Short mmCIF file of C-alpha atoms in Angstrom, two decimals:
data_model
loop_
_atom_site.label_atom_id
_atom_site.label_comp_id
_atom_site.label_asym_id
_atom_site.label_seq_id
_atom_site.Cartn_x
_atom_site.Cartn_y
_atom_site.Cartn_z
CA MET A 30 5.89 -10.08 10.52
CA ASN A 31 7.97 -8.47 7.85
CA SER A 32 9.95 -5.41 8.48
CA MET A 33 9.94 -2.86 5.89
CA ALA A 34 12.28 0.25 5.64
CA ILE A 35 10.61 3.36 4.30
CA GLU A 36 13.32 5.94 3.08
CA LEU A 37 12.12 9.65 2.92
CA LEU A 38 14.13 12.15 0.46
CA ALA A 39 13.62 15.52 0.83
CA PRO A 40 15.11 17.96 -2.03
CA ARG A 41 17.87 20.38 -1.24
CA TYR A 42 17.00 23.83 -2.61
CA ALA A 43 19.81 26.17 -3.50
CA ILE A 44 20.37 29.21 -1.69
CA ALA A 45 18.23 32.28 -2.60
CA TRP A 46 20.33 35.16 -1.60
CA TYR A 47 24.06 35.20 -2.45
CA PRO A 48 26.87 37.32 -1.00
CA TRP A 49 25.71 40.34 -3.05
CA ALA A 50 22.75 40.45 -0.78
CA VAL A 51 25.36 40.68 2.36
CA GLN A 52 27.14 43.55 0.36
CA TYR A 53 23.75 45.48 -0.28
CA PHE A 54 22.39 45.20 3.58
CA PHE A 55 25.79 46.26 4.59
CA LEU A 56 26.24 49.18 2.37
CA ILE A 57 22.74 50.44 2.59
CA ALA A 58 22.98 50.47 6.55
CA LEU A 59 26.13 52.47 6.33
CA SER A 60 24.51 54.63 4.03
CA TYR A 61 21.31 55.33 6.06
CA ALA A 62 23.53 55.61 9.58
CA THR A 63 25.92 57.94 8.34
CA LEU A 64 23.49 59.99 6.89
CA TRP A 65 21.95 60.34 10.36
CA LEU A 66 25.64 60.97 11.49
CA ALA A 67 25.90 63.84 9.08
CA ALA A 68 22.53 65.53 10.03
CA PRO A 69 23.52 67.10 13.25
CA ALA A 70 25.46 69.46 11.58
CA LEU A 71 24.31 69.55 7.88
CA VAL A 72 20.54 69.57 8.98
CA PHE A 73 20.26 70.61 12.46
CA GLY A 74 23.18 73.41 12.32
CA ARG A 75 25.37 71.88 15.35
CA GLN A 76 28.75 73.49 14.09
CA ARG A 77 30.86 71.21 16.22
CA TRP A 78 29.70 68.40 14.39
CA LEU A 79 30.66 69.82 11.01
CA PRO A 80 34.13 67.88 10.82
CA THR A 81 32.06 64.69 11.50
CA ALA A 82 29.68 65.42 9.07
CA ARG A 83 32.04 66.07 6.21
CA LEU A 84 33.54 62.40 6.67
CA ALA A 85 29.88 61.16 7.03
CA MET A 86 28.83 62.66 4.01
CA LEU A 87 31.53 61.29 2.12
CA ALA A 88 30.75 57.77 3.48
CA CYS A 89 26.79 58.24 2.80
CA LEU A 90 27.30 59.19 -0.87
CA THR A 91 29.88 56.40 -1.78
CA THR A 92 28.00 53.64 0.05
CA THR A 93 24.79 54.99 -1.43
CA LEU A 94 25.99 55.10 -4.99
CA VAL A 95 27.41 51.41 -4.64
CA ALA A 96 24.72 49.64 -2.71
CA PRO A 97 22.09 49.51 -5.44
CA VAL A 98 24.91 47.89 -7.74
CA ALA A 99 25.00 45.11 -5.22
CA LEU A 100 21.51 44.67 -5.16
CA LEU A 101 21.20 44.56 -8.88
CA ALA A 102 23.64 42.02 -9.05
CA ASP A 103 21.70 39.89 -6.24
CA LEU A 104 18.87 39.67 -8.78
CA HIS A 105 20.90 37.28 -10.69
CA GLN A 106 19.41 38.95 -13.85
CA PRO A 107 19.99 42.70 -13.50
CA LEU A 108 17.92 43.99 -16.28
CA ARG A 109 14.80 42.54 -14.72
CA PHE A 110 14.70 45.17 -12.25
CA TRP A 111 11.88 46.84 -14.30
CA HIS A 112 9.52 43.97 -13.00
CA PHE A 113 9.09 45.78 -9.82
CA TYR A 114 7.56 48.87 -11.36
CA ALA A 115 5.61 46.92 -14.19
CA TYR A 116 4.12 44.38 -11.74
CA ALA A 117 4.20 46.41 -8.34
CA THR A 118 2.60 44.76 -5.22
CA SER A 119 1.56 46.76 -2.42
CA SER A 120 1.93 43.88 0.00
CA SER A 121 5.43 43.11 -0.92
CA TRP A 122 8.23 44.86 1.08
CA MET A 123 10.67 44.24 -1.97
CA SER A 124 8.29 46.17 -4.18
CA ILE A 125 7.88 49.15 -1.55
CA GLY A 126 11.66 49.17 -1.31
CA SER A 127 12.02 49.52 -5.27
CA LEU A 128 10.10 52.69 -4.88
CA LEU A 129 11.92 54.24 -2.00
CA LEU A 130 15.40 53.27 -2.98
CA PRO A 131 15.43 55.55 -5.94
CA LEU A 132 13.85 58.38 -4.01
CA TYR A 133 16.55 58.02 -1.34
CA VAL A 134 19.47 57.87 -3.89
CA VAL A 135 18.38 61.14 -5.46
CA GLY A 136 17.96 62.76 -1.72
CA VAL A 137 21.30 61.81 -0.72
CA LEU A 138 22.87 63.17 -4.04
CA LEU A 139 21.13 66.54 -3.74
CA LEU A 140 22.00 66.94 -0.13
CA ALA A 141 25.77 66.04 -0.74
CA TRP A 142 25.56 68.71 -3.59
CA LEU A 143 24.09 71.40 -1.53
CA ALA A 144 26.64 70.66 1.28
CA TRP A 145 29.42 70.79 -1.33
CA ARG A 146 28.24 73.55 -3.61
CA PRO A 147 29.93 76.42 -1.68
CA ALA A 148 33.43 74.75 -1.86
CA LEU A 149 32.81 73.71 -5.49
CA GLN A 150 31.90 77.67 -6.19
CA ALA A 151 35.42 78.27 -4.26
CA SER A 152 37.42 75.92 -6.60
CA ARG A 153 36.34 76.78 -10.08
CA GLN A 154 39.31 78.49 -10.77
CA ALA A 155 41.64 75.57 -9.60
CA PRO A 156 43.63 73.91 -12.22
CA GLY A 157 42.99 70.60 -13.66
CA LEU A 158 40.20 68.16 -13.40
CA ALA A 159 39.24 69.43 -10.01
CA GLY A 160 38.53 72.89 -11.43
CA LEU A 161 36.79 71.62 -14.21
CA ALA A 162 34.52 69.27 -12.18
CA ALA A 163 33.87 72.38 -9.88
CA ARG A 164 32.86 74.42 -12.88
CA LEU A 165 30.66 71.76 -14.11
CA LEU A 166 28.82 70.89 -10.78
CA ALA A 167 28.88 74.38 -9.19
CA PHE A 168 25.70 75.60 -11.43
CA GLY A 169 26.28 79.24 -11.01
CA ALA A 170 27.59 81.63 -8.26
CA ALA A 171 24.37 82.21 -6.36
CA PRO A 172 24.69 81.24 -2.54
CA THR A 173 23.34 77.89 -1.41
CA PRO A 174 20.20 78.72 0.93
CA ARG A 175 20.51 77.14 4.03
CA ALA A 176 16.57 76.31 4.09
CA ALA A 177 16.87 74.09 1.03
CA LEU A 178 19.69 72.37 2.56
CA VAL A 179 17.62 71.62 5.69
CA LEU A 180 14.50 70.75 3.71
CA VAL A 181 16.38 68.27 1.55
CA GLY A 182 18.14 66.85 4.63
CA LEU A 183 14.81 66.23 6.33
CA GLY A 184 13.33 64.58 3.39
CA THR A 185 16.29 62.29 3.20
CA LEU A 186 16.14 61.31 6.64
CA ALA A 187 12.30 60.56 6.34
CA LEU A 188 13.31 58.15 3.29
CA SER A 189 16.06 56.63 5.23
CA THR A 190 13.58 55.42 7.84
CA GLY A 191 11.65 53.69 5.07
CA ILE A 192 15.02 52.26 4.01
CA MET A 193 15.46 51.00 7.50
CA LEU A 194 12.05 49.49 7.55
CA TYR A 195 11.95 47.71 4.44
CA THR A 196 15.37 46.08 4.63
CA GLY A 197 14.58 44.64 7.82
CA ALA A 198 10.78 43.85 7.19
CA GLU A 199 11.52 41.90 3.80
CA LEU A 200 13.60 39.65 6.16
CA ALA A 201 11.15 39.37 9.13
CA VAL A 202 8.22 38.53 7.19
CA VAL A 203 9.83 35.27 5.90
CA LYS A 204 7.85 32.65 7.91
CA ALA A 205 9.84 29.82 6.23
CA ARG A 206 12.73 31.05 8.24
CA PRO A 207 12.28 31.17 11.85
CA LEU A 208 15.66 32.73 12.28
CA TRP A 209 14.47 35.87 10.36
CA ASN A 210 10.82 35.72 11.52
CA THR A 211 11.17 38.01 14.22
CA VAL A 212 10.26 41.56 14.94
CA TRP A 213 13.52 42.02 16.77
CA LEU A 214 15.67 41.55 13.57
CA PRO A 215 14.79 45.07 12.09
CA PRO A 216 16.01 47.06 15.10
CA MET A 217 19.03 44.83 15.30
CA LEU A 218 20.06 45.53 11.77
CA VAL A 219 19.72 49.29 12.61
CA ALA A 220 21.71 48.98 15.58
CA THR A 221 24.68 47.26 13.89
CA GLY A 222 24.64 49.61 11.15
CA PHE A 223 25.39 52.37 13.21
CA ILE A 224 28.03 50.35 14.82
CA ALA A 225 29.82 50.05 11.52
CA ALA A 226 29.08 53.40 10.41
CA ALA A 227 30.83 54.99 13.52
CA GLY A 228 33.71 52.53 13.05
CA LEU A 229 33.90 53.47 9.06
CA ILE A 230 34.01 57.27 10.34
CA LEU A 231 36.59 56.79 12.47
CA VAL A 232 38.85 54.87 9.80
CA LEU A 233 38.21 57.66 7.23
CA ASN A 234 39.10 60.05 9.99
CA ARG A 235 42.56 58.55 10.26
CA VAL A 236 43.14 57.58 6.62
CA SER A 237 42.03 61.10 5.24
CA GLY A 238 44.60 62.79 7.39
CA LEU A 239 41.95 64.97 9.22
CA ARG A 240 42.45 63.09 12.54
CA ASP A 241 39.97 65.34 14.45
CA GLN A 242 39.70 64.80 17.95
CA ALA A 243 36.20 65.84 18.34
CA THR A 244 35.26 63.35 15.75
CA ILE A 245 37.01 60.56 17.52
CA GLY A 246 35.19 61.41 20.84
CA GLN A 247 31.77 61.67 19.32
CA MET A 248 32.11 58.41 17.12
CA LEU A 249 33.28 56.58 20.41
CA ARG A 250 30.08 57.85 22.13
CA VAL A 251 27.97 56.72 19.16
CA LEU A 252 29.69 53.36 19.10
CA LEU A 253 28.98 52.82 22.71
CA GLY A 254 25.40 53.96 22.73
CA ALA A 255 25.01 51.64 19.55
CA CYS A 256 26.61 48.63 21.22
CA LEU A 257 24.21 49.19 24.25
CA VAL A 258 21.33 49.10 22.10
CA ALA A 259 22.36 46.07 20.05
CA GLY A 260 23.15 44.28 23.50
CA LEU A 261 19.50 45.52 24.80
CA VAL A 262 17.62 44.29 21.66
CA ALA A 263 19.45 40.76 21.68
CA GLY A 264 18.66 40.57 25.35
CA SER A 265 15.18 41.33 24.89
CA TRP A 266 14.80 38.78 21.77
CA PHE A 267 16.18 36.33 23.99
CA LEU A 268 13.85 36.83 26.85
CA ASP A 269 10.75 37.11 24.64
CA GLY A 270 11.73 33.85 23.13
CA ILE A 271 12.09 31.74 25.97
CA ASN A 272 9.06 33.26 28.03
CA ALA A 273 6.68 32.90 24.84
CA ASN A 274 8.28 30.31 22.94
CA VAL A 275 9.18 32.58 19.88
CA GLY A 276 10.15 30.38 16.92
CA SER A 277 13.47 32.40 15.94
CA VAL A 278 14.96 31.79 19.44
CA ALA A 279 14.06 28.16 19.63
CA ALA A 280 15.73 27.81 16.11
CA ALA A 281 18.68 29.69 17.40
CA LEU A 282 19.12 27.65 20.53
CA ASP A 283 18.59 24.37 18.30
CA SER A 284 21.12 25.36 15.83
CA VAL A 285 23.63 26.22 18.50
CA ARG A 286 23.07 22.92 20.16
CA ALA A 287 23.43 20.91 17.01
CA SER A 288 26.14 22.55 15.37
CA PRO A 289 29.86 23.21 16.47
CA ALA A 290 30.00 26.20 13.61
CA TRP A 291 26.93 27.76 15.15
CA ARG A 292 28.42 27.52 18.61
CA SER A 293 31.77 29.23 17.54
CA THR A 294 29.68 31.98 15.70
CA ALA A 295 27.58 32.52 18.86
CA LEU A 296 30.73 32.59 21.07
CA TRP A 297 32.52 34.91 18.52
CA GLY A 298 29.51 37.28 18.32
CA GLY A 299 29.12 37.74 21.98
CA LEU A 300 32.89 38.13 22.91
CA THR A 301 33.31 40.90 20.01
CA GLY A 302 30.41 42.79 21.26
CA VAL A 303 31.44 42.44 24.87
CA ALA A 304 35.10 43.57 23.91
CA LEU A 305 34.14 46.17 21.52
CA PHE A 306 31.89 47.96 24.23
CA GLY A 307 34.57 47.35 26.92
CA ALA A 308 37.31 49.07 24.93
CA VAL A 309 35.02 51.87 24.02
CA PHE A 310 34.14 52.51 27.46
CA TYR A 311 37.71 52.33 28.57
CA LEU A 312 38.91 54.99 26.19
CA LEU A 313 36.00 57.29 26.88
CA THR A 314 36.54 56.98 30.84
CA ARG A 315 40.07 57.87 30.68
CA PRO A 316 41.75 61.07 32.01
CA ALA A 317 41.32 64.13 29.30
CA ALA A 318 45.20 64.37 29.39
CA ARG A 319 45.50 60.72 28.26
CA ARG A 320 42.84 60.61 25.71
CA PRO A 321 44.76 62.05 22.78
CA ALA A 322 47.25 59.58 22.93
CA LEU A 323 44.61 56.63 23.18
CA PHE A 324 42.35 58.07 20.58
CA ALA A 325 45.00 57.69 18.34
CA TRP A 326 44.39 54.04 18.22
CA ALA A 327 40.48 54.31 18.09
CA TRP A 328 40.64 53.44 14.25
CA VAL A 329 41.51 50.16 15.18
CA LEU A 330 38.28 49.62 17.06
CA GLY A 331 36.56 51.27 13.81
CA LEU A 332 38.00 48.32 11.87
CA VAL A 333 36.47 45.91 14.55
CA ALA A 334 33.08 47.68 14.32
CA ILE A 335 32.99 47.46 10.72
CA HIS A 336 33.91 43.82 10.81
CA MET A 337 31.21 43.28 13.63
CA GLY A 338 28.59 45.03 11.28
CA TRP A 339 29.21 42.95 8.06
CA MET A 340 29.91 39.67 9.80
CA PHE A 341 26.47 40.03 11.76
CA ARG A 342 24.60 40.32 8.03
CA TRP A 343 26.72 37.43 6.74
CA VAL A 344 25.43 35.31 9.73
CA VAL A 345 21.91 36.51 9.01
CA LEU A 346 21.69 36.36 5.37
CA MET A 347 24.19 33.33 4.27
CA ASP A 348 24.45 31.10 7.57
CA VAL A 349 20.67 31.08 8.06
CA GLN A 350 20.06 29.75 4.73
CA HIS A 351 22.37 26.76 5.71
CA VAL A 352 19.80 25.44 7.90
CA ALA A 353 17.63 22.79 5.99
CA ARG A 354 13.93 23.78 5.83
CA ASN A 355 12.69 20.61 4.92
CA SER A 356 14.89 17.94 6.55
CA ALA A 357 17.12 17.91 9.75
CA GLY A 358 20.74 19.26 9.84
CA PHE A 359 22.69 21.65 7.80
CA HIS A 360 23.59 22.28 4.25
CA HIS A 361 26.95 23.30 3.75
CA TYR A 362 27.85 26.33 1.65
CA GLY A 363 31.17 26.72 0.07
CA ILE A 364 31.98 30.41 -0.98
CA PRO A 365 32.96 30.04 -4.89
CA ALA A 366 35.63 32.11 -6.22
CA GLY A 367 33.83 33.86 -8.90
CA SER A 368 31.45 36.92 -9.17
CA SER A 369 28.77 35.33 -6.94
CA GLY A 370 31.28 34.74 -3.96
CA ILE A 371 34.70 36.11 -3.19
CA LEU A 372 35.35 38.20 -6.53
CA GLY A 373 31.97 39.76 -6.04
CA ILE A 374 32.61 40.72 -2.09
CA VAL A 375 36.16 42.15 -3.16
CA GLY A 376 34.81 43.47 -6.33
CA THR A 377 31.93 45.41 -4.19
CA PHE A 378 34.28 46.76 -1.68
CA GLY A 379 36.70 47.88 -4.59
CA LEU A 380 33.88 49.68 -6.36
CA TRP A 381 33.27 51.55 -3.29
CA LEU A 382 36.96 52.22 -2.64
CA SER A 383 37.17 53.69 -6.22
CA ALA A 384 34.17 55.77 -5.58
CA ALA A 385 35.71 57.38 -2.42
CA LEU A 386 39.11 58.29 -4.50
CA VAL A 387 37.41 59.76 -7.30
CA ILE A 388 35.36 61.96 -5.09
CA ASP A 389 38.61 62.82 -2.98
CA LEU A 390 40.11 63.76 -6.01
CA LEU A 391 37.68 65.99 -7.74
CA ILE A 392 35.39 67.37 -4.74
CA PRO A 393 36.57 69.43 -1.90
CA TRP A 394 34.48 67.76 0.51
CA ARG A 395 36.81 68.69 3.29
CA GLN A 396 35.09 72.37 3.01
CA ALA A 397 31.43 71.04 3.17
CA ARG A 398 29.28 73.65 4.59
CA GLN A 399 25.67 74.09 5.91
CA GLY A 400 24.78 76.40 3.14
CA GLY A 401 26.35 79.76 2.01
CA SER A 402 28.61 80.82 -0.66
CA ALA A 403 31.94 80.57 -2.01
CA ALA A 404 33.02 83.60 0.25
CA ASP A 405 32.23 81.61 3.15
CA VAL A 406 34.54 79.03 2.12
CA SER A 407 37.71 81.29 0.97
CA LEU A 408 37.25 83.08 4.51
CA SER A 409 36.55 80.07 6.96
CA ASP A 410 37.50 76.72 5.27
CA SER A 411 40.79 77.27 3.71
CA SER A 412 42.60 76.23 6.82
CA ASP A 413 41.06 72.75 6.42
CA SER A 414 43.76 71.77 4.22
CA PRO A 415 45.34 68.26 5.47
CA ALA A 416 48.78 70.17 5.30
CA GLN A 417 47.91 72.31 8.16
CA SER A 418 49.09 71.64 11.52
CA ASP A 419 46.77 70.58 14.16
CA ALA A 420 47.69 73.56 16.05
CA GLN A 421 46.81 75.97 13.50
CA ARG A 422 43.64 74.34 13.03
CA ALA A 423 42.67 74.37 16.56
CA ALA A 424 43.56 78.18 16.58
CA HIS A 425 41.58 78.77 13.58
CA ASN A 426 38.60 76.93 15.20
CA MET A 427 38.52 79.15 18.34
CA GLU A 428 35.32 81.18 18.17
CA GLY A 429 36.04 84.67 17.12
CA ALA A 430 39.62 84.17 16.17
CA PRO A 431 40.69 86.38 13.22
CA ARG A 432 42.32 85.20 10.22
CA HIS A 433 45.25 86.84 8.42
CA GLY A 434 47.36 85.99 5.19
#
């Protein structure tokens, strides 16, 4: 009996999404999460959240401006974006997202303008570029109606929920990738987005010179809650998978068993999440007298949180594409140095930093208001200058404290 060897060949397909997609999913998550962190003060009127809202609005606007740039770059041929509108498909989450995203960007721009307009009106006589920008952007001296800010804020929050849904659903509907095809992925993306957003505000609070203690406490509590939600989602996904034989859990377990790289990734993710949760819980449970000294290092936890949010998206979007769909094993992906790799990653973050620096140079975002007029800023917010001491700021913020000079 003659033996015959049959060789089966399976083609290796190139990855569909490059690091540009990671940048988009990361930046848009920061955008909608920081919008919700600005909402307690700007939309719902909670005065104690106003310092946090100022930082959150800066983060929200800058990430909102840069995220579509990364999305267009990920199309490989950016000028073909018009295909989404010429050939709209109601059953495609990408097509739905192409309608939601422009509306959301306009909403964020309008909300930021309404929040910053009283301060722009108060800065019209400032010298240099800042005064010129204030005169061009203030659009008159009429007060900013509080109702307009609330209505725009509520509308933008509604659009942001659509952004959360479409960015998660366009991954979860891909049946060819079991690791994506799970209903637990969209809420996990949202939870890790809030982790990264709280971390970004902690870092901005430090580097901007504001160093507001209330903001640190608020963001640490958000971090604690978001880490807890992320842990519950991950646990629910795992229990759902082992009890109902869900494909995403089975694929994840097979990947961890078969690949040392996936084992190290799973170990890194678990340890980082537990360590971040434990460190935040430790800071929040310290005696009140020790908190100011400990809170001074909260920005380090902010960096860890940003890293965690970005790396989760890298693993989901890039590492999952290494798993072969038509054969056994894994496909190695080396990050190129050009615009589709390292240069694109660094360039996107550089573009975000440039946007933040330009706004910091030209826009008085530190005096953002919940509506009102220039007179409100001149009377109440001139003390928000970074040069003012913490003691002076604390005295100014006391309810009913008069201001002289």
